[in-house]
Coordinates of C-alpha atoms in Angstrom, one line a residue:
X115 CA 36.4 36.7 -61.0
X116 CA 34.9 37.1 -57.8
X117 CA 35.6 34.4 -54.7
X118 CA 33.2 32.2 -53.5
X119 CA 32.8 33.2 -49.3
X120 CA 33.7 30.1 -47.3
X121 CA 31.0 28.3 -45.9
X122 CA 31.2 29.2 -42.0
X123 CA 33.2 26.7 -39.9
X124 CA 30.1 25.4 -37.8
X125 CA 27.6 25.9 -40.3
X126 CA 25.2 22.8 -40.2
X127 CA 24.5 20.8 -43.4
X128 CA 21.3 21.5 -45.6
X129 CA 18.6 18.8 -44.6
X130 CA 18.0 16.5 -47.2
X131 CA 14.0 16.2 -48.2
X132 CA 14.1 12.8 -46.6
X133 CA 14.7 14.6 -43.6
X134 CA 12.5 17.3 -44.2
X135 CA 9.9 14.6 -45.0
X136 CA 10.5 12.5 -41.9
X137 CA 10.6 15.8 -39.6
X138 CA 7.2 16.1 -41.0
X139 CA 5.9 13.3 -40.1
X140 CA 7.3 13.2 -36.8
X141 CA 5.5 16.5 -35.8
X142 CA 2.5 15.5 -37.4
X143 CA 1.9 12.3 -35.9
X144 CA 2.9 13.0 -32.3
X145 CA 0.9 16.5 -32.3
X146 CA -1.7 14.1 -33.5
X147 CA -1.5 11.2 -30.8
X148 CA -1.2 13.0 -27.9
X149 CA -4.3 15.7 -28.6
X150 CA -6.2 12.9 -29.6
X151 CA -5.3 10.1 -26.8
X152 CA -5.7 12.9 -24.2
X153 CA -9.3 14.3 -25.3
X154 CA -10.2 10.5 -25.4
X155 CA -10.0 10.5 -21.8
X156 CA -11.1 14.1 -21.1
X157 CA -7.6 15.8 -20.8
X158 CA -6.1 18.3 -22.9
X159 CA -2.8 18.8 -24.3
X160 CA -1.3 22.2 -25.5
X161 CA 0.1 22.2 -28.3
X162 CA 2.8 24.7 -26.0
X163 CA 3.5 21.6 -23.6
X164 CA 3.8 18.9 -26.8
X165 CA 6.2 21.0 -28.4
X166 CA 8.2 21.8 -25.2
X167 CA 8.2 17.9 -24.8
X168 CA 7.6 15.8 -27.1
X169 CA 9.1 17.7 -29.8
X170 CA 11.6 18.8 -27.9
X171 CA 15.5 16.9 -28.1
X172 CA 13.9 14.4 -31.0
X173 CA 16.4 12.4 -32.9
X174 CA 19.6 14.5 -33.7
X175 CA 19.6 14.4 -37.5
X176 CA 16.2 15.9 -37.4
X177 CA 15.5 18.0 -34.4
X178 CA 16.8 21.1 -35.2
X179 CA 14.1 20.7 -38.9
X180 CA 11.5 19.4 -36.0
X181 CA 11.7 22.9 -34.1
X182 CA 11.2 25.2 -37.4
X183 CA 7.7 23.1 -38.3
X184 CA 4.1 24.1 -37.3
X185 CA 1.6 22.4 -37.5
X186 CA -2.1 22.8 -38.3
X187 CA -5.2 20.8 -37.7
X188 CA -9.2 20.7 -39.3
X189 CA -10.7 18.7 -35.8
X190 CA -10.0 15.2 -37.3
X191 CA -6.3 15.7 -38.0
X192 CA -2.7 17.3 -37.7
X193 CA -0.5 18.5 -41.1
X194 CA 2.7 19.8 -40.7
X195 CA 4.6 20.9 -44.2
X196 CA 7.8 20.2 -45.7
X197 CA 8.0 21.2 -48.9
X198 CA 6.5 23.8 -51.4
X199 CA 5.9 21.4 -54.1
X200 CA 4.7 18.6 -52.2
X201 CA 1.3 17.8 -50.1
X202 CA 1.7 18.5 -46.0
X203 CA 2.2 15.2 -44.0
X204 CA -1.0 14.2 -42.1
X205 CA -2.1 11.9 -39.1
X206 CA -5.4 11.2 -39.1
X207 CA -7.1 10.0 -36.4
X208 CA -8.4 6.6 -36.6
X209 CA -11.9 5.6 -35.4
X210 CA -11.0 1.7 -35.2
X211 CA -8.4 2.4 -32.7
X212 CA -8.8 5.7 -31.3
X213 CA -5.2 6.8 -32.1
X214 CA -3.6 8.4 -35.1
X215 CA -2.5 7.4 -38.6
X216 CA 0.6 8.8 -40.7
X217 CA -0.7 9.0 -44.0
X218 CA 2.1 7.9 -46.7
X219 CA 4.4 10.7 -48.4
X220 CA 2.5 13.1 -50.9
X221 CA -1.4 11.5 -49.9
X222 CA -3.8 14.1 -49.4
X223 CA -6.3 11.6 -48.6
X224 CA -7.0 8.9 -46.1
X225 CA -6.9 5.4 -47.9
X226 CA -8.5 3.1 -45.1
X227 CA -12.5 3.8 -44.4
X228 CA -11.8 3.7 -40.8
X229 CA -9.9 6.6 -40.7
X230 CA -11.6 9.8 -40.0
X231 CA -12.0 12.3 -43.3
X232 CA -14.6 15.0 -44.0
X233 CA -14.5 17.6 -45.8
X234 CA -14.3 20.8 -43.9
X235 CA -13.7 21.2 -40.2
X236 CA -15.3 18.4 -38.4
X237 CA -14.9 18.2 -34.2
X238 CA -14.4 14.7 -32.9
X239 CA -16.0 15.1 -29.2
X240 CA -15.1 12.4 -26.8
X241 CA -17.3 10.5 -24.3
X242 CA -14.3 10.3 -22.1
X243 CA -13.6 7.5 -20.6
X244 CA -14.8 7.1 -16.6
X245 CA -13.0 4.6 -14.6
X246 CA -15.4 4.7 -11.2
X247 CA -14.6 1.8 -10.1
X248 CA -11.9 1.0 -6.9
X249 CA -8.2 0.9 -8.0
X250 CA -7.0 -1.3 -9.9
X251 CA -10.2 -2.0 -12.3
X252 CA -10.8 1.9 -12.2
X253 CA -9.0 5.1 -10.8
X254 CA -11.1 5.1 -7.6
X255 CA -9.7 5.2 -3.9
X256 CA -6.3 4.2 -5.8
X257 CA -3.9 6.1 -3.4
X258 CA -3.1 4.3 0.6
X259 CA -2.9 6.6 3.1
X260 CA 1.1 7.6 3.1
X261 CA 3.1 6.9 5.6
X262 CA 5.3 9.1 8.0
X263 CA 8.9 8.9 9.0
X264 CA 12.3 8.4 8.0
X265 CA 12.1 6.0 5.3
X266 CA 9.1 8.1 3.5
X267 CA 11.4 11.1 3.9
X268 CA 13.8 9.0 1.8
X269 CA 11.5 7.7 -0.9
X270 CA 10.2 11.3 -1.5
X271 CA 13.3 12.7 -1.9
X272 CA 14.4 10.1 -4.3
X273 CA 11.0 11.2 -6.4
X274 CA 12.1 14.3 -6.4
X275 CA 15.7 14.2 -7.4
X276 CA 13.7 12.0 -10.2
X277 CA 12.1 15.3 -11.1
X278 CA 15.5 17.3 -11.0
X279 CA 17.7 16.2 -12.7
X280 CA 19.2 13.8 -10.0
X281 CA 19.2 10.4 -11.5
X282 CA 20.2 12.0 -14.9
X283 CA 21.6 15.3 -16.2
X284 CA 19.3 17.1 -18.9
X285 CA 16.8 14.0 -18.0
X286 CA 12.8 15.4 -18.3
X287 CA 10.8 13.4 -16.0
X288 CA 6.9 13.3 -16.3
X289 CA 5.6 11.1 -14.2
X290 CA 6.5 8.9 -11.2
X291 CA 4.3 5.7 -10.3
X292 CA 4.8 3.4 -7.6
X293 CA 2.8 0.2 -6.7
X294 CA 3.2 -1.9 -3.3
X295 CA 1.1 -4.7 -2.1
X296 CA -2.0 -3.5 -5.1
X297 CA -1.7 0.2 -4.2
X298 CA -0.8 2.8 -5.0
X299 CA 1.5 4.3 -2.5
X300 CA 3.2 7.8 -4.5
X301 CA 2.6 9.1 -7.5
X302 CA 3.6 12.7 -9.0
X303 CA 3.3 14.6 -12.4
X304 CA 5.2 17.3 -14.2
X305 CA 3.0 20.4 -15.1
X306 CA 0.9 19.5 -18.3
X307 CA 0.2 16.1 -17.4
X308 CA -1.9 13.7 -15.0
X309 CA -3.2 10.8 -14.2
X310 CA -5.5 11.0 -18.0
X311 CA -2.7 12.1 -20.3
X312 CA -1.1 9.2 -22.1
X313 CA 2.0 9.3 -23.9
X314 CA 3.7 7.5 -26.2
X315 CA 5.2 4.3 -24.8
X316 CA 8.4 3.7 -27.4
X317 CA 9.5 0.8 -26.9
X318 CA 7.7 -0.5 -24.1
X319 CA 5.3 -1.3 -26.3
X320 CA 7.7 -4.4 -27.1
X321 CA 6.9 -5.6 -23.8
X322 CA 3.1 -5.0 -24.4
X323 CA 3.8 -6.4 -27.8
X324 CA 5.0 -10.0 -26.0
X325 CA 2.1 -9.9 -23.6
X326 CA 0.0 -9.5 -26.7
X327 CA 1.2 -12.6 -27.6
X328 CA 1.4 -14.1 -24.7
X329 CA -2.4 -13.8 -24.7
X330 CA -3.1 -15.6 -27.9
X331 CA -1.1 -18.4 -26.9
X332 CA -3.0 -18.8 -23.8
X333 CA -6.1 -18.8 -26.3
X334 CA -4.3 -21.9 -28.2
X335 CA -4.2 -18.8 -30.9
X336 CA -0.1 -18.5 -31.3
X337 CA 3.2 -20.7 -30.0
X338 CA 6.2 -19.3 -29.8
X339 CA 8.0 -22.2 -30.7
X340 CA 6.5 -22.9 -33.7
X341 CA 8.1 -20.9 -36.6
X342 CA 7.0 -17.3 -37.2
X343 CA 4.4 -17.1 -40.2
X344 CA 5.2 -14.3 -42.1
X345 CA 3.7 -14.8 -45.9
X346 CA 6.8 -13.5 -47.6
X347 CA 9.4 -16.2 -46.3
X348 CA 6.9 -19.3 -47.0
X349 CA 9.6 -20.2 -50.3
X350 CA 11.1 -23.4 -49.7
X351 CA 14.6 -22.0 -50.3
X352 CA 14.2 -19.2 -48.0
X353 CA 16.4 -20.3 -44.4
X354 CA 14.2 -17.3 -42.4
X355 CA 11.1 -19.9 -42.4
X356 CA 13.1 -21.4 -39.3
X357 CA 13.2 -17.7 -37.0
X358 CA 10.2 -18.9 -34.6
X359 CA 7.8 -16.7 -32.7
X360 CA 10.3 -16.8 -29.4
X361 CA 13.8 -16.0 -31.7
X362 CA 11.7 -12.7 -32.2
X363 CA 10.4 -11.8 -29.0
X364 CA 14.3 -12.8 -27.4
X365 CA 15.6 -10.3 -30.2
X366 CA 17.8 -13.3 -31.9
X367 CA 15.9 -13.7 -35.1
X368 CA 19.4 -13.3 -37.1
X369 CA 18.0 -10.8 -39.7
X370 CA 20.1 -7.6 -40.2
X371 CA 19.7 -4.0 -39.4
X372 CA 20.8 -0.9 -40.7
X373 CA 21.0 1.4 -38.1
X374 CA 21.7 0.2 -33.9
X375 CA 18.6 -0.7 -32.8
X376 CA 17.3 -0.6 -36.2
X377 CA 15.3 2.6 -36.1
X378 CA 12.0 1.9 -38.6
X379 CA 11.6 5.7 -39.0
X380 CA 10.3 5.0 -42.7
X381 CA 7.5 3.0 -41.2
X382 CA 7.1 5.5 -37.7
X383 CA 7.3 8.8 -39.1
X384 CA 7.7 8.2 -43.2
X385 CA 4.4 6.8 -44.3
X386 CA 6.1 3.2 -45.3
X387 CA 3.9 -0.1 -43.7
X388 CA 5.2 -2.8 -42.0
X389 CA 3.9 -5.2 -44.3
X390 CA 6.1 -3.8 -47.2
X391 CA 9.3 -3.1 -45.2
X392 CA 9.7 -5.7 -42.0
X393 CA 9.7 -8.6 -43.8
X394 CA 12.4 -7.7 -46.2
X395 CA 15.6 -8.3 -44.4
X396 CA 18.0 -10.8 -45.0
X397 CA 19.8 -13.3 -42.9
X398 CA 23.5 -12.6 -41.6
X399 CA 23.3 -14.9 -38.8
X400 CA 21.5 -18.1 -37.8
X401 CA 18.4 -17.5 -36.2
X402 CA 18.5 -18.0 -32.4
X403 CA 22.9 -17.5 -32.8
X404 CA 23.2 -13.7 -32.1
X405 CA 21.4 -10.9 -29.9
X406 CA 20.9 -7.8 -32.4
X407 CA 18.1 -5.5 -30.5
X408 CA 15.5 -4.3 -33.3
X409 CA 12.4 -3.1 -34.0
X410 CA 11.5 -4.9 -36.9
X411 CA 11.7 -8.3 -34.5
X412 CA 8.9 -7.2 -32.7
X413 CA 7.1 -5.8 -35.9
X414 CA 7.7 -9.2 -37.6
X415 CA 6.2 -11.0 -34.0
X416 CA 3.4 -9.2 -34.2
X417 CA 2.8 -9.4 -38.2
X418 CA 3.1 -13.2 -37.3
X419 CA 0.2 -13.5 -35.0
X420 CA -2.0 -10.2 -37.1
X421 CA -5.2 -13.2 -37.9
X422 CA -5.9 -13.2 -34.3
X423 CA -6.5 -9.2 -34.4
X424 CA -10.2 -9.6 -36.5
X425 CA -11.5 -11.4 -33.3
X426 CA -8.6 -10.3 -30.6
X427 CA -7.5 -6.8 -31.7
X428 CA -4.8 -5.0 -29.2
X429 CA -8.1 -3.3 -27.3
X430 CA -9.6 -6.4 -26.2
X431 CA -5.9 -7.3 -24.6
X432 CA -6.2 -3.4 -23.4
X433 CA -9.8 -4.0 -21.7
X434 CA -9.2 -6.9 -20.5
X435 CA -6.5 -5.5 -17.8
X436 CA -8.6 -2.1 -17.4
X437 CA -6.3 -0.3 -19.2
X438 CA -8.8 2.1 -21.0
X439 CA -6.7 4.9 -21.4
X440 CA -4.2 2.8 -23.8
X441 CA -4.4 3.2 -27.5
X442 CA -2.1 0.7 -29.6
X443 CA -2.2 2.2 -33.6
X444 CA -1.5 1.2 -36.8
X445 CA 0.3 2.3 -40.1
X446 CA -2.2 3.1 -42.8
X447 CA -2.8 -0.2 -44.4
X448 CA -4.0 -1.4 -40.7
X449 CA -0.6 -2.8 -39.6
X450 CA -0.3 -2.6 -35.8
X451 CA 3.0 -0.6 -35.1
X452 CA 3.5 -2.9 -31.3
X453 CA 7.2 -2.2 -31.7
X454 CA 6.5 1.9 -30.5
X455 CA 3.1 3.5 -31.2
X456 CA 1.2 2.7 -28.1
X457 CA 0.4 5.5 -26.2
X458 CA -0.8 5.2 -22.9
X459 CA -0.8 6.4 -19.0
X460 CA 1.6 5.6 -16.1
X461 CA -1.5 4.1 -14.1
X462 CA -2.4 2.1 -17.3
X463 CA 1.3 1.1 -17.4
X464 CA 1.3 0.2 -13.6
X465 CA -1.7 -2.1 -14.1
X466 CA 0.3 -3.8 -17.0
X467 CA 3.3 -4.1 -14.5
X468 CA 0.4 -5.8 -11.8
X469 CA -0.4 -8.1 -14.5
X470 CA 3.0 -9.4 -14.1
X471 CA 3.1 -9.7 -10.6
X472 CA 0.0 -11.3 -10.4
X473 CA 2.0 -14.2 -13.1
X474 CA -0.9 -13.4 -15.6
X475 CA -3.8 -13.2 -13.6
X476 CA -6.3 -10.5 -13.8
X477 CA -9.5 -9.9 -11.4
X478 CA -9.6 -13.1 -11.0
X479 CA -9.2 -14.5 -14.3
X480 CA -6.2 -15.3 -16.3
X481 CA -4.7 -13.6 -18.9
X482 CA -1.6 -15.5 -19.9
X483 CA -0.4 -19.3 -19.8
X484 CA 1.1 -20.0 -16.4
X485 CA 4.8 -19.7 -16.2
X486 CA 4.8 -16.9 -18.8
X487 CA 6.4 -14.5 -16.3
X488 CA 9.1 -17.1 -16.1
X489 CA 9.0 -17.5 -19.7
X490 CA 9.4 -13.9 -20.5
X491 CA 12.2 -13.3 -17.9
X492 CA 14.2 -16.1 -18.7
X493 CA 16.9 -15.5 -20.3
X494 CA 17.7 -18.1 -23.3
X495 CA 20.6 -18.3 -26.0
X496 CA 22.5 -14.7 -26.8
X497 CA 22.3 -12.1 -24.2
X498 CA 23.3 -8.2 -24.9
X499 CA 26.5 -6.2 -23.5
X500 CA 26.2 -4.4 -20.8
X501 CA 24.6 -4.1 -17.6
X502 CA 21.4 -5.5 -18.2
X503 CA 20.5 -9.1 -19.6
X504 CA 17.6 -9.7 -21.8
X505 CA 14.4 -12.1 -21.6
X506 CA 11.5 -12.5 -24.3
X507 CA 11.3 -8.7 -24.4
X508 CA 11.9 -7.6 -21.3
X509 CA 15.2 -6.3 -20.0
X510 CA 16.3 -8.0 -17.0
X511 CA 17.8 -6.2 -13.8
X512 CA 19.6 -9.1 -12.8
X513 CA 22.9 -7.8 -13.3
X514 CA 22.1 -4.4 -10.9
X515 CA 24.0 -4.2 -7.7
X516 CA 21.0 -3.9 -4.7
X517 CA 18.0 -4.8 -6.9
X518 CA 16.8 -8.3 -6.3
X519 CA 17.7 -10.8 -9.0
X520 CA 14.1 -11.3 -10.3
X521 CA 13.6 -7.6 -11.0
X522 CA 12.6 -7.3 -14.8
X523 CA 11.2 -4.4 -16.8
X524 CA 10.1 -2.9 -19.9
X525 CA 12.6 0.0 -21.3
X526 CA 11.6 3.0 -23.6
X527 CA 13.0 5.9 -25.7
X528 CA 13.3 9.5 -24.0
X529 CA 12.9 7.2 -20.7
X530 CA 10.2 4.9 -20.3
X531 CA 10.0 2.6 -17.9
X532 CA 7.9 -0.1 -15.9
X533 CA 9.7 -2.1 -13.6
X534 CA 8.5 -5.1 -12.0
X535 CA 9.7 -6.6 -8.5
X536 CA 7.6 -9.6 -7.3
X537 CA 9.9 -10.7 -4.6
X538 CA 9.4 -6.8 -3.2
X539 CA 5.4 -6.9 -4.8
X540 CA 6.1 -3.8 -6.2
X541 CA 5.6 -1.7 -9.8
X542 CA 7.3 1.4 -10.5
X543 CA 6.7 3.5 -13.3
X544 CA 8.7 6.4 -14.7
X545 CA 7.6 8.3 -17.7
X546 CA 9.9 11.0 -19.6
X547 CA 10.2 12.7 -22.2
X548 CA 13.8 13.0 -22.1
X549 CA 16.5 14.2 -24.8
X550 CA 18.4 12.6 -27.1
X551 CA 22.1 11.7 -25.1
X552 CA 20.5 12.2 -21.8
X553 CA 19.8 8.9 -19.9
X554 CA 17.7 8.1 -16.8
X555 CA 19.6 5.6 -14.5
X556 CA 16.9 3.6 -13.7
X557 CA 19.1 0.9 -11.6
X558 CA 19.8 3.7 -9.4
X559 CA 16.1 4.8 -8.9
X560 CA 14.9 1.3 -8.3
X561 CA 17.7 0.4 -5.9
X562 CA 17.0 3.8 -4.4
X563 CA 13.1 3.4 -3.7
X564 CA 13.6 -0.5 -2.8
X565 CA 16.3 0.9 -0.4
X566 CA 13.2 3.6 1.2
X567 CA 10.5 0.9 1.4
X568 CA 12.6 -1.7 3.4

């Protein structure tokens, strides 16, 4: 009988269809968002640069299947396949929101009218969007005059290590904005991207998901103290009709999680909708007892306060602050996806941070209740290990040796970040698109450029 040739030692495991699927859908959607949100605003991506960065160091059980895939478009959307016997996963792009849609597993065909389908190859063209106005309610005369000497020496060399590699081995930095006094006073790109090329904001979209809030409550349209009203937990018998709006946003609702920081890739990259898989976890902890960082927090926050969308949809928050280029979409029944799938620009995300600085005040006109910046960067009951403390879903700096105390910020996968000073009046944004291990050590950049601007 003849023997069976061992496996080789280092040979990597077959990929399960699940992964195949999700690897799909990953490559699909992304390729999807970022041609799409870029064209909106008259910028176009590569599909070269999205695959050397977006799809690029992707979540280790699926990025080696994520570099084998291409993908393949008909002007509307992006397909990438998976499987012989099954059809190709599809984003679509959306016309209610201007972003893409991830069509479920095996669907050939959009299932919502406001996603674009036609038969045949049909081009979308773009009136891009034309921000004339002065910085910050448009993109013009945004830059002050920079400065010379000593300390500008040291704040553009601290930009630049931020571009190699010097705040973070294997780190991919994309962008670099920073905001003093209402200006913008540096701001630098990698190759392939500018001040019109969003990308996807992970989860700092948690942040914008609180603010979201934040401005229906100033409407009289949502209180986070009042229990979150999610439909599925209205039994009497059922103890998670107590987890209120602020146990969610503070990441303390007491629900389980599978995975740390309970990934949701069935509903970001496997077709599943947030209405049919957020609600669904259990209790293992009182609400409001224990600090368990997860997605489907935010996703339940957000589900919780989705009645205000039909007059107050995430675009009206969006316009409101001048952030055109920021497109916030949804899973294919409609569900806003707040926890991750915003995509947006670091100029948008600098205006969001001014927002904050300005305690909820925009051009005059306010946004959010007063006190909400206190609110949000308060921290309240259970607080996380580790070097940073937590708010109402913002990460708090106050535990970083030579940032001031009141520095707060929104953190992102592959290294978003927007982080907010007001003592200092200053917003800096870094975008990345970094790998999966690496990590950006954004205490050390902040305390870095707070150090130059003194």
């Amino acid at each position: 009988m003849a023997q069976q040739a061992p496996s080789a030692p280092n040979a990597l495991p077959t990929p399960t269809p699940q992964q195949e699927s999700l690897a799909a859908g990953y490559v699909a959607l992304t390729t999807c968002s970022a041609v799409f949100t870029a064209r909106r605003m008259g910028a176009e991506r590569t599909l070269e640069s999205i695959r050397e960065n977006e799809l690029r160091g992707v979540y280790p059980d699926i990025d080696r299947i994520v570099q084998t895939q291409s993908t393949f478009d008909d002007g509307v959307s992006f397909s990438a396949g998976w499987d012989r016997n099954m059809p190709a996963r599809r984003a679509v792009l959306d016309l209610r929101t201007d972003g893409c849609t991830l069509e479920p597993v095996g669907s050939g065909v959009a299932s919502r009218d406001h996603v674009h389908h036609a038969p045949g190859r049909t081009e979308v063209v773009f009136r891009p969007v034309r921000l004339h106005a002065p910085w910050p309610l448009g993109d013009r005369d945004a830059l002050a005059r920079p400065a010379r000497g000593a300390e500008t020496d040291r704040l553009d060399g601290a930009i630049r290590a931020a571009f190699d590699g010097g705040f973070g081995q294997s780190t991919n930095t994309t962008a670099v904005v920073i905001v003093q006094n209402g200006r913008i006073i540096r701001e630098q790109y990698k190759d392939g991207f500018g001040i019109h090329v969003p990308q996807r904001t992970w989860s700092v979209a948690k942040s914008i998901a609180a603010t979201i809030v934040g401005s229906a409550a100033h409407r009289g349209e949502a209180d986070v103290a009042a229990p979150a009203a999610i439909a599925n937990w209205q039994r009497d018998n059922d103890p998670r009709r107590a987890i209120t709006l602020d146990q969610l946003l503070r990441m303390a609702s007491g629900l389980t999680s599978d995975t740390a920081g309970n990934r949701t890739d069935a509903i970001y990259f496997g077709g599943t909708t947030v209405d049919e898989q957020a609600p669904g976890w259990p209790l293992i902890a009182p609400p409001g007892s224990t600090f368990r960082y997860a997605n489907n927090d935010t996703l339940l926050a957000v589900l919780a306060i989705s009645p205000t969308f039909a007059q107050h949809p995430p675009r009206v928050f969006f316009e409101s602050i001048n952030m055109h280029a920021t497109v916030a979409e949804t899973d294919w029944r409609g569900n806003y996806v707040l926890s991750s799938q915003v995509w947006s620009t670091a100029r948008d995300l600098a205006r969001f941070g001014m927002l904050y600085l300005n305690d909820g005040v925009w051009n005059g006109q306010r946004i959010l209740p007063e006190g909400w910046r206190t609110y949000v960067t308060t921290p309240s009951g259970p607080q996380p290990p580790g070097e940073f403390g937590y708010g109402a879903s913002f990460w708090l700096l106050n535990r970083s040796e030579g940032v001031p105390p009141d520095t707060f910020a929104a953190f992102g996968n592959r290294g978003q970040y927007v982080v907010i000073v007001p003592s200092r009046n200053i917003v800096i944004v870094r975008r990345g698109e970094d790998p999966a291990g690496a990590r950006f050590d954004i205490a050390a950049f902040t305390r870095e450029l707070l150090a130059a601007l003194e």
